[in-house]
Short mmCIF file of C-alpha atoms in Angstrom, two decimals:
data_model
loop_
_atom_site.label_atom_id
_atom_site.label_comp_id
_atom_site.label_asym_id
_atom_site.label_seq_id
_atom_site.Cartn_x
_atom_site.Cartn_y
_atom_site.Cartn_z
CA MET N 1 -0.08 -0.10 0.32
CA ILE N 2 1.32 3.42 -1.14
CA VAL N 3 -0.29 6.50 0.67
CA LEU N 4 0.40 10.21 -0.25
CA GLY N 5 0.12 12.32 2.57
CA ILE N 6 -0.54 16.11 2.51
CA ASP N 7 -0.33 19.04 4.85
CA PRO N 8 -2.24 21.64 2.38
CA GLY N 9 -1.66 25.39 2.69
CA LEU N 10 -1.35 28.08 -0.08
CA ALA N 11 2.08 29.17 0.85
CA ASN N 12 3.54 25.78 1.79
CA THR N 13 1.88 22.27 1.00
CA GLY N 14 3.77 19.51 2.65
CA TYR N 15 3.89 16.13 1.06
CA GLY N 16 4.97 12.67 2.14
CA VAL N 17 4.80 9.43 0.48
CA VAL N 18 4.75 6.37 2.69
CA ALA N 19 4.61 2.61 1.65
CA THR N 20 4.25 -0.58 3.64
CA ASP N 21 7.14 -2.74 2.83
CA ARG N 22 6.10 -5.74 1.03
CA ARG N 23 9.43 -7.68 1.87
CA SER N 24 8.11 -7.47 5.69
CA ALA N 25 4.53 -7.25 5.63
CA SER N 26 4.42 -9.32 8.82
CA ASP N 27 5.91 -6.76 11.20
CA GLY N 28 4.10 -3.94 9.05
CA ARG N 29 7.29 -1.91 8.34
CA LEU N 30 6.85 1.42 6.78
CA LEU N 31 9.07 3.08 4.27
CA ALA N 32 9.35 6.79 3.16
CA LEU N 33 9.39 7.14 -0.52
CA ASP N 34 9.51 10.89 -0.90
CA GLY N 35 8.77 13.98 1.13
CA GLY N 36 9.00 17.53 0.87
CA VAL N 37 7.29 21.04 0.35
CA ILE N 38 5.49 22.68 -2.61
CA ALA N 39 6.14 26.45 -1.82
CA THR N 40 4.47 29.08 -3.81
CA LEU N 41 5.35 32.60 -3.76
CA SER N 42 2.76 35.33 -2.24
CA ALA N 43 3.84 37.85 -5.23
CA GLN N 44 1.71 35.67 -7.54
CA ALA N 45 -2.02 35.56 -8.16
CA PRO N 46 -3.74 32.76 -6.05
CA GLU N 47 -4.92 31.22 -9.23
CA ARG N 48 -1.29 30.77 -10.51
CA ARG N 49 -0.35 29.35 -6.94
CA LEU N 50 -3.12 27.17 -7.06
CA ALA N 51 -2.22 25.97 -10.72
CA GLU N 52 1.36 25.34 -9.30
CA ILE N 53 0.17 23.14 -6.41
CA HIS N 54 -2.15 21.20 -8.50
CA ALA N 55 0.57 20.53 -11.02
CA ALA N 56 3.03 19.46 -8.37
CA VAL N 57 0.36 17.10 -6.68
CA GLU N 58 -0.29 15.54 -10.28
CA ALA N 59 3.27 15.03 -10.58
CA LEU N 60 3.46 13.24 -7.33
CA LEU N 61 0.29 10.91 -8.07
CA GLU N 62 1.93 10.36 -11.52
CA GLU N 63 5.19 9.23 -10.12
CA HIS N 64 4.15 7.20 -6.90
CA GLU N 65 0.84 5.82 -8.14
CA PRO N 66 -0.50 6.07 -4.55
CA ASP N 67 -3.69 3.91 -3.50
CA ALA N 68 -4.91 6.88 -1.20
CA VAL N 69 -4.35 10.38 -0.45
CA ALA N 70 -4.43 11.34 3.19
CA LEU N 71 -4.95 15.01 4.14
CA GLU N 72 -4.48 17.13 7.30
CA GLN N 73 -8.00 18.28 8.09
CA LEU N 74 -8.94 21.73 9.33
CA TYR N 75 -8.12 22.63 12.91
CA PHE N 76 -11.19 24.25 14.62
CA GLY N 77 -9.00 26.94 16.29
CA GLN N 78 -8.13 28.58 12.79
CA ASN N 79 -9.80 31.76 12.03
CA VAL N 80 -12.21 31.94 8.93
CA GLN N 81 -9.60 33.74 6.59
CA THR N 82 -7.05 31.06 7.21
CA ALA N 83 -9.58 28.02 6.77
CA PHE N 84 -10.67 29.82 3.43
CA ALA N 85 -7.04 30.14 2.09
CA VAL N 86 -6.32 26.52 3.45
CA GLY N 87 -9.62 25.35 1.77
CA GLN N 88 -8.62 26.73 -1.52
CA ALA N 89 -5.28 24.67 -1.38
CA ARG N 90 -6.96 21.62 -0.14
CA GLY N 91 -9.58 21.82 -2.80
CA VAL N 92 -7.05 21.41 -5.79
CA VAL N 93 -5.19 18.77 -3.84
CA LEU N 94 -8.55 16.81 -3.48
CA LEU N 95 -9.20 17.78 -7.04
CA ALA N 96 -5.91 16.07 -8.41
CA ALA N 97 -6.93 12.84 -6.54
CA GLY N 98 -10.58 13.10 -7.89
CA GLN N 99 -9.57 13.31 -11.43
CA ARG N 100 -7.75 10.09 -11.14
CA GLY N 101 -10.28 8.26 -9.05
CA ILE N 102 -7.88 8.05 -5.95
CA PRO N 103 -9.76 7.83 -2.47
CA CYS N 104 -9.14 10.54 -0.16
CA ALA N 105 -9.08 10.56 3.59
CA GLY N 106 -9.04 13.34 6.06
CA TYR N 107 -7.59 13.22 9.64
CA THR N 108 -7.28 15.90 12.47
CA PRO N 109 -4.27 16.84 14.17
CA GLN N 110 -5.28 14.80 17.18
CA GLN N 111 -6.09 11.74 15.14
CA VAL N 112 -2.79 12.01 13.46
CA LYS N 113 -0.55 12.38 16.73
CA GLY N 114 -2.97 9.49 18.21
CA ALA N 115 -2.22 7.05 15.42
CA VAL N 116 1.48 7.95 15.26
CA CYS N 117 2.31 8.49 19.08
CA GLY N 118 -0.62 6.68 20.66
CA ASN N 119 -1.17 10.18 22.32
CA GLY N 120 -3.63 12.83 20.66
CA ARG N 121 -2.10 15.56 22.48
CA ALA N 122 1.68 14.69 21.64
CA SER N 123 3.81 17.59 20.87
CA LYS N 124 5.32 18.48 17.44
CA ASP N 125 8.78 17.24 18.62
CA GLN N 126 7.26 13.83 19.83
CA VAL N 127 5.59 13.44 16.39
CA ALA N 128 8.48 14.06 14.33
CA ARG N 129 10.60 11.60 16.51
CA MET N 130 8.08 8.82 15.94
CA VAL N 131 7.77 9.56 12.33
CA GLN N 132 11.63 8.99 12.04
CA ALA N 133 11.49 5.72 13.80
CA LEU N 134 8.53 4.54 12.21
CA LEU N 135 10.02 5.24 8.70
CA GLY N 136 13.58 4.28 9.95
CA LEU N 137 14.83 7.66 8.76
CA ALA N 138 18.58 8.80 9.58
CA GLN N 139 17.42 12.01 11.06
CA GLU N 140 14.08 13.78 12.00
CA PRO N 141 11.97 14.81 8.99
CA ARG N 142 12.33 18.57 8.05
CA PRO N 143 10.65 20.92 7.18
CA ASP N 144 7.74 20.85 9.38
CA HIS N 145 5.15 20.70 6.59
CA ALA N 146 7.04 17.65 5.25
CA ALA N 147 7.11 15.96 8.52
CA ASP N 148 3.36 16.58 9.16
CA ALA N 149 2.61 15.16 5.69
CA LEU N 150 4.44 12.18 6.46
CA ALA N 151 2.69 11.79 9.89
CA VAL N 152 -0.64 11.99 8.21
CA ALA N 153 0.16 9.39 5.62
CA VAL N 154 1.65 7.20 8.61
CA CYS N 155 -1.75 7.80 9.99
CA HIS N 156 -3.78 6.56 7.21
CA VAL N 157 -1.41 3.42 6.75
CA ASN N 158 -2.17 2.47 10.34
CA CYS N 159 -6.08 3.41 10.13
CA ALA N 160 -7.09 2.06 6.90
CA PRO N 161 -7.03 -1.53 7.89
CA LEU N 162 -9.24 -0.81 10.93
CA ALA N 163 -11.56 1.40 8.81
CA MET N 164 -11.80 -1.57 6.05
CA ALA N 165 -12.50 -4.15 8.81
CA LEU N 166 -15.15 -1.87 10.39
CA ALA N 167 -16.81 -1.44 6.93
CA GLY N 168 -16.62 -5.11 6.34
CA ALA N 169 -18.14 -5.79 9.88
CA ARG N 170 -20.85 -3.38 8.89
CA GLU N 171 -21.48 -5.01 5.71
CA GLY N 172 -21.75 -8.38 7.58
CA MET N 173 -24.05 -6.90 9.98
CA GLU N 174 -26.20 -5.79 7.12
CA ALA N 175 -26.19 -9.20 5.62
CA LEU N 176 -27.51 -10.63 8.74
CA ARG N 177 -30.55 -8.80 9.13
CA MET Q 1 -15.33 42.24 -22.54
CA ILE Q 2 -16.79 38.96 -21.51
CA VAL Q 3 -16.93 38.24 -17.52
CA LEU Q 4 -17.60 34.87 -16.24
CA GLY Q 5 -19.34 35.38 -12.51
CA ILE Q 6 -19.38 32.65 -9.97
CA ASP Q 7 -20.86 32.14 -6.61
CA PRO Q 8 -18.77 29.40 -5.28
CA GLY Q 9 -20.04 26.35 -3.09
CA LEU Q 10 -19.56 22.59 -2.98
CA ALA Q 11 -23.15 21.72 -3.14
CA ASN Q 12 -24.29 24.49 -5.65
CA THR Q 13 -21.98 26.88 -7.62
CA GLY Q 14 -23.66 29.55 -9.56
CA TYR Q 15 -22.47 30.78 -12.56
CA GLY Q 16 -23.34 33.85 -14.78
CA VAL Q 17 -21.82 34.99 -18.11
CA VAL Q 18 -22.15 38.92 -18.83
CA ALA Q 19 -20.80 40.68 -22.07
CA THR Q 20 -20.50 44.21 -22.79
CA ASP Q 21 -22.73 44.85 -25.86
CA ARG Q 22 -20.10 46.00 -28.56
CA ARG Q 23 -22.73 47.38 -30.86
CA SER Q 24 -23.82 49.71 -27.92
CA ALA Q 25 -20.40 50.40 -26.32
CA SER Q 26 -21.28 53.88 -25.85
CA ASP Q 27 -24.38 53.40 -23.31
CA GLY Q 28 -22.31 50.45 -21.61
CA ARG Q 29 -25.30 48.15 -22.27
CA LEU Q 30 -24.86 44.44 -20.89
CA LEU Q 31 -25.84 41.26 -22.01
CA ALA Q 32 -26.38 38.01 -20.14
CA LEU Q 33 -25.00 35.02 -22.20
CA ASP Q 34 -25.38 32.34 -19.80
CA GLY Q 35 -26.47 31.54 -16.36
CA GLY Q 36 -27.21 28.54 -14.05
CA VAL Q 37 -26.02 26.40 -11.10
CA ILE Q 38 -23.41 23.55 -10.90
CA ALA Q 39 -25.23 21.04 -8.73
CA THR Q 40 -23.31 18.14 -7.05
CA LEU Q 41 -24.63 15.49 -4.82
CA SER Q 42 -23.69 15.31 -1.00
CA ALA Q 43 -23.45 11.40 -1.38
CA GLN Q 44 -20.42 11.83 -3.42
CA ALA Q 45 -17.12 12.11 -2.13
CA PRO Q 46 -15.70 15.95 -1.91
CA GLU Q 47 -12.77 14.85 -4.35
CA ARG Q 48 -15.47 13.68 -7.00
CA ARG Q 49 -17.81 16.82 -6.30
CA LEU Q 50 -14.70 19.16 -6.91
CA ALA Q 51 -13.85 17.48 -10.02
CA GLU Q 52 -17.47 18.02 -11.35
CA ILE Q 53 -17.20 21.70 -10.50
CA HIS Q 54 -13.73 22.00 -12.15
CA ALA Q 55 -14.92 20.07 -15.35
CA ALA Q 56 -17.99 22.36 -15.63
CA VAL Q 57 -16.22 25.55 -15.20
CA GLU Q 58 -13.89 24.46 -17.87
CA ALA Q 59 -16.78 23.79 -20.15
CA LEU Q 60 -17.79 27.37 -19.54
CA LEU Q 61 -14.34 28.74 -20.08
CA GLU Q 62 -14.11 27.00 -23.01
CA GLU Q 63 -17.55 27.95 -24.47
CA HIS Q 64 -17.43 31.58 -23.52
CA GLU Q 65 -13.63 32.55 -23.46
CA PRO Q 66 -14.08 35.13 -20.86
CA ASP Q 67 -11.58 37.81 -20.31
CA ALA Q 68 -11.74 37.62 -16.66
CA VAL Q 69 -13.52 35.35 -13.89
CA ALA Q 70 -15.24 37.31 -10.96
CA LEU Q 71 -15.83 35.56 -7.77
CA GLU Q 72 -18.14 36.21 -4.87
CA GLN Q 73 -15.76 36.43 -1.86
CA LEU Q 74 -15.89 35.08 1.34
CA TYR Q 75 -18.52 36.75 4.07
CA PHE Q 76 -16.79 37.20 7.25
CA GLY Q 77 -19.76 35.93 9.14
CA GLN Q 78 -19.37 32.55 7.98
CA ASN Q 79 -18.12 29.89 10.31
CA VAL Q 80 -14.87 27.99 9.73
CA GLN Q 81 -16.35 24.72 8.48
CA THR Q 82 -18.53 26.77 6.02
CA ALA Q 83 -15.45 28.85 4.97
CA PHE Q 84 -13.29 25.58 4.63
CA ALA Q 85 -16.01 24.21 2.42
CA VAL Q 86 -16.57 27.17 0.30
CA GLY Q 87 -12.70 27.54 -0.12
CA GLN Q 88 -12.27 24.22 -1.65
CA ALA Q 89 -14.92 24.98 -4.33
CA ARG Q 90 -13.43 28.50 -4.93
CA GLY Q 91 -9.93 26.97 -5.31
CA VAL Q 92 -10.97 24.36 -8.10
CA VAL Q 93 -12.51 27.54 -9.78
CA LEU Q 94 -9.58 29.78 -9.61
CA LEU Q 95 -7.15 26.65 -10.60
CA ALA Q 96 -9.47 26.25 -13.77
CA ALA Q 97 -9.01 30.07 -14.63
CA GLY Q 98 -5.25 30.04 -13.53
CA GLN Q 99 -4.66 27.06 -15.86
CA ARG Q 100 -5.61 29.11 -18.81
CA GLY Q 101 -4.03 32.30 -17.65
CA ILE Q 102 -7.50 34.11 -17.20
CA PRO Q 103 -7.30 36.57 -14.44
CA CYS Q 104 -9.60 36.40 -11.46
CA ALA Q 105 -10.96 39.03 -8.95
CA GLY Q 106 -12.88 38.74 -5.77
CA TYR Q 107 -15.43 40.94 -4.56
CA THR Q 108 -17.23 41.05 -1.11
CA PRO Q 109 -21.18 40.81 -1.18
CA GLN Q 110 -21.01 44.45 -0.18
CA GLN Q 111 -18.95 45.47 -3.14
CA VAL Q 112 -21.27 43.61 -5.30
CA LYS Q 113 -24.36 45.16 -3.73
CA GLY Q 114 -22.77 48.59 -4.18
CA ALA Q 115 -21.67 48.10 -7.71
CA VAL Q 116 -25.02 46.89 -8.95
CA CYS Q 117 -27.50 48.81 -6.61
CA GLY Q 118 -25.32 51.74 -5.41
CA ASN Q 119 -25.95 50.55 -1.98
CA GLY Q 120 -23.82 48.01 -0.10
CA ARG Q 121 -26.71 47.03 2.22
CA ALA Q 122 -29.26 46.15 -0.40
CA SER Q 123 -31.56 43.36 -0.20
CA LYS Q 124 -31.32 40.21 -2.24
CA ASP Q 125 -34.65 41.13 -3.97
CA GLN Q 126 -33.01 44.67 -5.04
CA VAL Q 127 -29.90 42.89 -6.36
CA ALA Q 128 -32.23 40.41 -8.46
CA ARG Q 129 -34.20 43.18 -9.75
CA MET Q 130 -31.42 45.72 -10.46
CA VAL Q 131 -29.55 42.53 -12.25
CA GLN Q 132 -32.58 42.12 -14.32
CA ALA Q 133 -32.83 45.48 -15.40
CA LEU Q 134 -29.16 45.97 -16.17
CA LEU Q 135 -29.02 42.68 -18.13
CA GLY Q 136 -32.70 43.42 -19.82
CA LEU Q 137 -33.87 40.26 -18.83
CA ALA Q 138 -37.62 39.21 -19.14
CA GLN Q 139 -37.79 37.99 -15.49
CA GLU Q 140 -35.76 38.10 -12.44
CA PRO Q 141 -32.91 35.53 -12.50
CA ARG Q 142 -33.46 32.47 -10.73
CA PRO Q 143 -32.14 30.45 -8.74
CA ASP Q 144 -30.55 32.48 -6.17
CA HIS Q 145 -27.00 31.28 -6.76
CA ALA Q 146 -27.22 31.99 -10.54
CA ALA Q 147 -28.44 35.47 -9.59
CA ASP Q 148 -25.55 36.10 -7.15
CA ALA Q 149 -23.08 34.81 -10.03
CA LEU Q 150 -24.43 37.27 -12.61
CA ALA Q 151 -24.50 40.21 -10.12
CA VAL Q 152 -20.71 39.53 -9.35
CA ALA Q 153 -20.04 39.28 -13.21
CA VAL Q 154 -21.82 42.77 -13.57
CA CYS Q 155 -19.80 44.17 -10.62
CA HIS Q 156 -16.43 43.33 -12.28
CA VAL Q 157 -17.60 44.75 -15.71
CA ASN Q 158 -18.36 47.88 -13.89
CA CYS Q 159 -15.45 48.09 -11.49
CA ALA Q 160 -12.69 46.63 -13.94
CA PRO Q 161 -12.56 50.43 -16.12
CA LEU Q 162 -12.06 52.16 -12.70
CA ALA Q 163 -9.69 49.52 -11.50
CA MET Q 164 -7.92 49.84 -14.87
CA ALA Q 165 -7.88 53.48 -14.67
CA LEU Q 166 -6.57 53.38 -11.14
CA ALA Q 167 -3.48 51.05 -12.21
CA GLY Q 168 -2.85 53.74 -15.27
CA ALA Q 169 -2.76 56.54 -12.78
CA ARG Q 170 -0.55 54.69 -10.37
CA GLU Q 171 1.81 53.97 -13.29
CA GLY Q 172 1.54 57.46 -14.40
CA MET Q 173 2.32 58.62 -11.07
CA GLU Q 174 5.56 56.27 -10.81
CA ALA Q 175 6.69 57.66 -14.12
CA LEU Q 176 6.55 61.40 -12.98
CA ARG Q 177 8.97 60.33 -9.81
#
């Protein structure tokens, strides 16, 4: 399973590609295939910046052919203007996936921290250290946006089997009625 | 001049295409070339709904080849979750324009009302009646999202000459220094 994690933003969209290692499926080891930041300049018109983000995400989908895209979801504490700007960036990321029929999932920061550290209130440093350990990286992932994107991808890899099992259980329950 | 006006939303994105009538440039008469709503179903995944909106806007740009896209801008009174959803829809509209190099402009509801009715606090009905009169429509534009989209397009047609004159004046001032 390959997951593209995205931490969306108009100025900086973090990305991270995580794969389950097929050679060691039994111990569920994870690999980081890619990671970084799509940065756009504030001097450019928003429509040009969004086109750059969309093109960069398309290139990542083309290169890594992920099975799913996992996005960090809005934090309620943000203000309306920030939510609006982040929403625009998130929209073109979802679009790039939707145009290829790749399913998307959103996770709140609490869900990501819970899945990565076992604690929804873990600090940014704890998350970075756990992502480093889980992905076997030589050093902590940098910058922050890339680390957040890798973390949400790890979260999806860890949560997807449970989500699928739950969906299967629901279908089983339906079939019994 | 042809302007595509958009009132963005994930469930309903209103659109309206307004042109200045070349045969009567002197009296600045306006024509409505198109108008309607791009509706998406909440049962579908957001990424599919955004892909539908993007494809529909692309088709409008292809058909009408507008000189500009004018969007209704966020209303500060909205809550964070609404702003986020509207932002996503707005993002894919901006993207469709940005991918073709068509400039975009945003107007607040107050600016639209001011440009269409001469009163930033005009009611929805007053705006609809003025849009009907300015575009010479047989009846008030319906539904609301299409009316709002036509209004923001009319706003851009009315404001663009002033904006260009101001930009020209600024350049003139710069040249004098």
